[in-house]
Amino acid sequence: MKQNTTIVAAITLPHHKVPGSGGAFMIEASTEEEQYTLMQDIAKALKADVVKLSNGIFILVG
């Protein structure tokens, strides 16, 4: 049985260019340390899985 996965949030830095987020919640952190902390806190709260893209953006999927 295939389970659908949805991007629920993305945590970016100011230099990331994200043209549109669709239905995902977008968060812009000011530093990489803040980005990492936000990712951990939000992933835990949403019980979401985390993927770090090659460009440094974290996406949370659930």
PDB file of N, CA and C in Angstrom:
ATOM      1  N   MET A   1       0.837  -1.170   0.000  1.00  0.00           N
ATOM      2  CA  MET A   1       0.000   0.000   0.000  1.00  0.00           C
ATOM      3  C   MET A   1       0.887   1.239   0.000  1.00  0.00           C
ATOM      4  N   LYS A   2       0.693   2.120  -0.966  1.00  0.00           N
ATOM      5  CA  LYS A   2       1.519   3.318  -1.090  1.00  0.00           C
ATOM      6  C   LYS A   2       0.945   4.447  -0.242  1.00  0.00           C
ATOM      7  N   GLN A   3       1.834   5.090   0.522  1.00  0.00           N
ATOM      8  CA  GLN A   3       1.414   6.201   1.386  1.00  0.00           C
ATOM      9  C   GLN A   3       1.830   7.510   0.735  1.00  0.00           C
ATOM     10  N   ASN A   4       0.908   8.474   0.688  1.00  0.00           N
ATOM     11  CA  ASN A   4       1.230   9.787   0.133  1.00  0.00           C
ATOM     12  C   ASN A   4       2.042  10.583   1.138  1.00  0.00           C
ATOM     13  N   THR A   5       3.033  11.307   0.628  1.00  0.00           N
ATOM     14  CA  THR A   5       3.874  12.153   1.459  1.00  0.00           C
ATOM     15  C   THR A   5       3.675  13.590   1.016  1.00  0.00           C
ATOM     16  N   THR A   6       3.573  14.484   1.984  1.00  0.00           N
ATOM     17  CA  THR A   6       3.348  15.893   1.704  1.00  0.00           C
ATOM     18  C   THR A   6       4.442  16.727   2.350  1.00  0.00           C
ATOM     19  N   ILE A   7       4.939  17.725   1.625  1.00  0.00           N
ATOM     20  CA  ILE A   7       5.867  18.680   2.228  1.00  0.00           C
ATOM     21  C   ILE A   7       5.043  19.618   3.094  1.00  0.00           C
ATOM     22  N   VAL A   8       5.329  19.619   4.389  1.00  0.00           N
ATOM     23  CA  VAL A   8       4.548  20.446   5.306  1.00  0.00           C
ATOM     24  C   VAL A   8       5.259  21.741   5.670  1.00  0.00           C
ATOM     25  N   ALA A   9       6.589  21.777   5.551  1.00  0.00           N
ATOM     26  CA  ALA A   9       7.330  22.991   5.880  1.00  0.00           C
ATOM     27  C   ALA A   9       8.693  22.959   5.198  1.00  0.00           C
ATOM     28  N   ALA A  10       9.250  24.145   5.011  1.00  0.00           N
ATOM     29  CA  ALA A  10      10.608  24.283   4.500  1.00  0.00           C
ATOM     30  C   ALA A  10      11.291  25.365   5.323  1.00  0.00           C
ATOM     31  N   ILE A  11      12.520  25.102   5.744  1.00  0.00           N
ATOM     32  CA  ILE A  11      13.279  26.070   6.520  1.00  0.00           C
ATOM     33  C   ILE A  11      14.460  26.496   5.672  1.00  0.00           C
ATOM     34  N   THR A  12      14.495  27.788   5.338  1.00  0.00           N
ATOM     35  CA  THR A  12      15.484  28.323   4.416  1.00  0.00           C
ATOM     36  C   THR A  12      16.355  29.370   5.095  1.00  0.00           C
ATOM     37  N   LEU A  13      17.342  29.836   4.361  1.00  0.00           N
ATOM     38  CA  LEU A  13      18.175  30.968   4.773  1.00  0.00           C
ATOM     39  C   LEU A  13      17.913  32.125   3.802  1.00  0.00           C
ATOM     40  N   PRO A  14      18.291  33.342   4.163  1.00  0.00           N
ATOM     41  CA  PRO A  14      17.980  34.501   3.314  1.00  0.00           C
ATOM     42  C   PRO A  14      18.477  34.389   1.868  1.00  0.00           C
ATOM     43  N   HIS A  15      19.575  33.688   1.635  1.00  0.00           N
ATOM     44  CA  HIS A  15      20.109  33.600   0.271  1.00  0.00           C
ATOM     45  C   HIS A  15      19.398  32.559  -0.601  1.00  0.00           C
ATOM     46  N   HIS A  16      18.521  31.747  -0.021  1.00  0.00           N
ATOM     47  CA  HIS A  16      17.785  30.763  -0.812  1.00  0.00           C
ATOM     48  C   HIS A  16      16.706  31.453  -1.620  1.00  0.00           C
ATOM     49  N   LYS A  17      16.559  31.034  -2.846  1.00  0.00           N
ATOM     50  CA  LYS A  17      15.519  31.580  -3.716  1.00  0.00           C
ATOM     51  C   LYS A  17      14.435  30.514  -3.888  1.00  0.00           C
ATOM     52  N   VAL A  18      13.291  30.750  -3.272  1.00  0.00           N
ATOM     53  CA  VAL A  18      12.179  29.807  -3.345  1.00  0.00           C
ATOM     54  C   VAL A  18      11.007  30.550  -3.983  1.00  0.00           C
ATOM     55  N   PRO A  19      10.684  30.245  -5.250  1.00  0.00           N
ATOM     56  CA  PRO A  19       9.658  31.007  -5.959  1.00  0.00           C
ATOM     57  C   PRO A  19       8.241  30.854  -5.403  1.00  0.00           C
ATOM     58  N   GLY A  20       7.906  29.696  -4.873  1.00  0.00           N
ATOM     59  CA  GLY A  20       6.570  29.475  -4.332  1.00  0.00           C
ATOM     60  C   GLY A  20       6.580  28.277  -3.428  1.00  0.00           C
ATOM     61  N   SER A  21       5.709  28.267  -2.455  1.00  0.00           N
ATOM     62  CA  SER A  21       5.743  27.170  -1.489  1.00  0.00           C
ATOM     63  C   SER A  21       4.544  26.244  -1.605  1.00  0.00           C
ATOM     64  N   GLY A  22       3.608  26.551  -2.475  1.00  0.00           N
ATOM     65  CA  GLY A  22       2.407  25.726  -2.544  1.00  0.00           C
ATOM     66  C   GLY A  22       1.689  25.790  -1.225  1.00  0.00           C
ATOM     67  N   GLY A  23       1.427  24.646  -0.628  1.00  0.00           N
ATOM     68  CA  GLY A  23       0.750  24.608   0.662  1.00  0.00           C
ATOM     69  C   GLY A  23       1.685  24.477   1.838  1.00  0.00           C
ATOM     70  N   ALA A  24       2.997  24.485   1.576  1.00  0.00           N
ATOM     71  CA  ALA A  24       3.972  24.303   2.655  1.00  0.00           C
ATOM     72  C   ALA A  24       4.191  25.599   3.422  1.00  0.00           C
ATOM     73  N   PHE A  25       4.464  25.456   4.696  1.00  0.00           N
ATOM     74  CA  PHE A  25       4.781  26.571   5.567  1.00  0.00           C
ATOM     75  C   PHE A  25       6.252  26.916   5.368  1.00  0.00           C
ATOM     76  N   MET A  26       6.569  28.158   5.021  1.00  0.00           N
ATOM     77  CA  MET A  26       7.944  28.576   4.768  1.00  0.00           C
ATOM     78  C   MET A  26       8.474  29.371   5.958  1.00  0.00           C
ATOM     79  N   ILE A  27       9.676  29.022   6.395  1.00  0.00           N
ATOM     80  CA  ILE A  27      10.324  29.720   7.495  1.00  0.00           C
ATOM     81  C   ILE A  27      11.706  30.128   7.030  1.00  0.00           C
ATOM     82  N   GLU A  28      12.063  31.405   7.246  1.00  0.00           N
ATOM     83  CA  GLU A  28      13.392  31.877   6.889  1.00  0.00           C
ATOM     84  C   GLU A  28      14.179  32.158   8.167  1.00  0.00           C
ATOM     85  N   ALA A  29      15.237  31.397   8.357  1.00  0.00           N
ATOM     86  CA  ALA A  29      16.115  31.585   9.514  1.00  0.00           C
ATOM     87  C   ALA A  29      17.212  32.570   9.144  1.00  0.00           C
ATOM     88  N   SER A  30      17.773  33.242  10.131  1.00  0.00           N
ATOM     89  CA  SER A  30      18.820  34.226   9.836  1.00  0.00           C
ATOM     90  C   SER A  30      20.218  33.611   9.783  1.00  0.00           C
ATOM     91  N   THR A  31      20.415  32.464  10.450  1.00  0.00           N
ATOM     92  CA  THR A  31      21.717  31.783  10.447  1.00  0.00           C
ATOM     93  C   THR A  31      21.505  30.283  10.276  1.00  0.00           C
ATOM     94  N   GLU A  32      22.574  29.578   9.931  1.00  0.00           N
ATOM     95  CA  GLU A  32      22.482  28.123   9.810  1.00  0.00           C
ATOM     96  C   GLU A  32      22.156  27.477  11.150  1.00  0.00           C
ATOM     97  N   GLU A  33      22.687  28.022  12.231  1.00  0.00           N
ATOM     98  CA  GLU A  33      22.396  27.483  13.562  1.00  0.00           C
ATOM     99  C   GLU A  33      20.903  27.624  13.888  1.00  0.00           C
ATOM    100  N   GLU A  34      20.355  28.784  13.603  1.00  0.00           N
ATOM    101  CA  GLU A  34      18.922  28.986  13.838  1.00  0.00           C
ATOM    102  C   GLU A  34      18.096  28.074  12.940  1.00  0.00           C
ATOM    103  N   GLN A  35      18.532  27.903  11.696  1.00  0.00           N
ATOM    104  CA  GLN A  35      17.834  27.020  10.755  1.00  0.00           C
ATOM    105  C   GLN A  35      17.772  25.597  11.309  1.00  0.00           C
ATOM    106  N   TYR A  36      18.896  25.107  11.827  1.00  0.00           N
ATOM    107  CA  TYR A  36      18.962  23.754  12.362  1.00  0.00           C
ATOM    108  C   TYR A  36      18.068  23.600  13.596  1.00  0.00           C
ATOM    109  N   THR A  37      18.108  24.586  14.485  1.00  0.00           N
ATOM    110  CA  THR A  37      17.278  24.539  15.694  1.00  0.00           C
ATOM    111  C   THR A  37      15.793  24.561  15.350  1.00  0.00           C
ATOM    112  N   LEU A  38      15.405  25.443  14.428  1.00  0.00           N
ATOM    113  CA  LEU A  38      14.002  25.503  14.003  1.00  0.00           C
ATOM    114  C   LEU A  38      13.568  24.183  13.380  1.00  0.00           C
ATOM    115  N   MET A  39      14.438  23.613  12.551  1.00  0.00           N
ATOM    116  CA  MET A  39      14.117  22.332  11.911  1.00  0.00           C
ATOM    117  C   MET A  39      13.837  21.271  12.960  1.00  0.00           C
ATOM    118  N   GLN A  40      14.704  21.169  13.969  1.00  0.00           N
ATOM    119  CA  GLN A  40      14.513  20.157  15.009  1.00  0.00           C
ATOM    120  C   GLN A  40      13.211  20.377  15.775  1.00  0.00           C
ATOM    121  N   ASP A  41      12.969  21.608  16.183  1.00  0.00           N
ATOM    122  CA  ASP A  41      11.767  21.912  16.972  1.00  0.00           C
ATOM    123  C   ASP A  41      10.485  21.649  16.197  1.00  0.00           C
ATOM    124  N   ILE A  42      10.442  22.107  14.957  1.00  0.00           N
ATOM    125  CA  ILE A  42       9.222  21.950  14.152  1.00  0.00           C
ATOM    126  C   ILE A  42       9.005  20.495  13.756  1.00  0.00           C
ATOM    127  N   ALA A  43      10.071  19.789  13.397  1.00  0.00           N
ATOM    128  CA  ALA A  43       9.946  18.376  13.048  1.00  0.00           C
ATOM    129  C   ALA A  43       9.411  17.568  14.225  1.00  0.00           C
ATOM    130  N   LYS A  44       9.892  17.883  15.409  1.00  0.00           N
ATOM    131  CA  LYS A  44       9.418  17.181  16.604  1.00  0.00           C
ATOM    132  C   LYS A  44       7.945  17.489  16.857  1.00  0.00           C
ATOM    133  N   ALA A  45       7.575  18.750  16.748  1.00  0.00           N
ATOM    134  CA  ALA A  45       6.185  19.145  16.999  1.00  0.00           C
ATOM    135  C   ALA A  45       5.220  18.518  16.001  1.00  0.00           C
ATOM    136  N   LEU A  46       5.641  18.422  14.738  1.00  0.00           N
ATOM    137  CA  LEU A  46       4.771  17.876  13.695  1.00  0.00           C
ATOM    138  C   LEU A  46       4.952  16.379  13.490  1.00  0.00           C
ATOM    139  N   LYS A  47       5.922  15.793  14.201  1.00  0.00           N
ATOM    140  CA  LYS A  47       6.270  14.379  14.007  1.00  0.00           C
ATOM    141  C   LYS A  47       6.546  14.106  12.527  1.00  0.00           C
ATOM    142  N   ALA A  48       7.340  15.002  11.945  1.00  0.00           N
ATOM    143  CA  ALA A  48       7.644  14.936  10.518  1.00  0.00           C
ATOM    144  C   ALA A  48       9.046  14.388  10.287  1.00  0.00           C
ATOM    145  N   ASP A  49       9.248  13.812   9.115  1.00  0.00           N
ATOM    146  CA  ASP A  49      10.582  13.403   8.693  1.00  0.00           C
ATOM    147  C   ASP A  49      11.267  14.610   8.064  1.00  0.00           C
ATOM    148  N   VAL A  50      12.599  14.632   8.118  1.00  0.00           N
ATOM    149  CA  VAL A  50      13.369  15.766   7.617  1.00  0.00           C
ATOM    150  C   VAL A  50      14.277  15.313   6.483  1.00  0.00           C
ATOM    151  N   VAL A  51      14.334  16.141   5.443  1.00  0.00           N
ATOM    152  CA  VAL A  51      15.269  15.923   4.343  1.00  0.00           C
ATOM    153  C   VAL A  51      16.048  17.220   4.165  1.00  0.00           C
ATOM    154  N   LYS A  52      17.386  17.107   4.138  1.00  0.00           N
ATOM    155  CA  LYS A  52      18.208  18.281   3.845  1.00  0.00           C
ATOM    156  C   LYS A  52      18.605  18.200   2.381  1.00  0.00           C
ATOM    157  N   LEU A  53      18.183  19.191   1.628  1.00  0.00           N
ATOM    158  CA  LEU A  53      18.499  19.220   0.208  1.00  0.00           C
ATOM    159  C   LEU A  53      19.949  19.624  -0.019  1.00  0.00           C
ATOM    160  N   SER A  54      20.460  19.345  -1.186  1.00  0.00           N
ATOM    161  CA  SER A  54      21.870  19.650  -1.489  1.00  0.00           C
ATOM    162  C   SER A  54      22.158  21.152  -1.451  1.00  0.00           C
ATOM    163  N   ASN A  55      21.130  21.984  -1.557  1.00  0.00           N
ATOM    164  CA  ASN A  55      21.340  23.433  -1.490  1.00  0.00           C
ATOM    165  C   ASN A  55      21.211  23.979  -0.069  1.00  0.00           C
ATOM    166  N   GLY A  56      21.008  23.096   0.922  1.00  0.00           N
ATOM    167  CA  GLY A  56      20.966  23.509   2.326  1.00  0.00           C
ATOM    168  C   GLY A  56      19.591  23.752   2.885  1.00  0.00           C
ATOM    169  N   ILE A  57      18.562  23.678   2.068  1.00  0.00           N
ATOM    170  CA  ILE A  57      17.193  23.857   2.556  1.00  0.00           C
ATOM    171  C   ILE A  57      16.741  22.568   3.241  1.00  0.00           C
ATOM    172  N   PHE A  58      16.110  22.719   4.413  1.00  0.00           N
ATOM    173  CA  PHE A  58      15.493  21.572   5.089  1.00  0.00           C
ATOM    174  C   PHE A  58      14.026  21.527   4.703  1.00  0.00           C
ATOM    175  N   ILE A  59      13.539  20.352   4.309  1.00  0.00           N
ATOM    176  CA  ILE A  59      12.110  20.193   4.085  1.00  0.00           C
ATOM    177  C   ILE A  59      11.597  19.154   5.079  1.00  0.00           C
ATOM    178  N   LEU A  60      10.417  19.412   5.581  1.00  0.00           N
ATOM    179  CA  LEU A  60       9.771  18.504   6.526  1.00  0.00           C
ATOM    180  C   LEU A  60       8.607  17.855   5.797  1.00  0.00           C
ATOM    181  N   VAL A  61       8.577  16.536   5.844  1.00  0.00           N
ATOM    182  CA  VAL A  61       7.531  15.792   5.147  1.00  0.00           C
ATOM    183  C   VAL A  61       6.745  14.941   6.132  1.00  0.00           C
ATOM    184  N   GLY A  62       5.498  14.824   5.845  1.00  0.00           N
ATOM    185  CA  GLY A  62       4.644  14.035   6.713  1.00  0.00           C
ATOM    186  C   GLY A  62       3.539  13.368   5.964  1.00  0.00           C
TER     187      GLY A  62
END
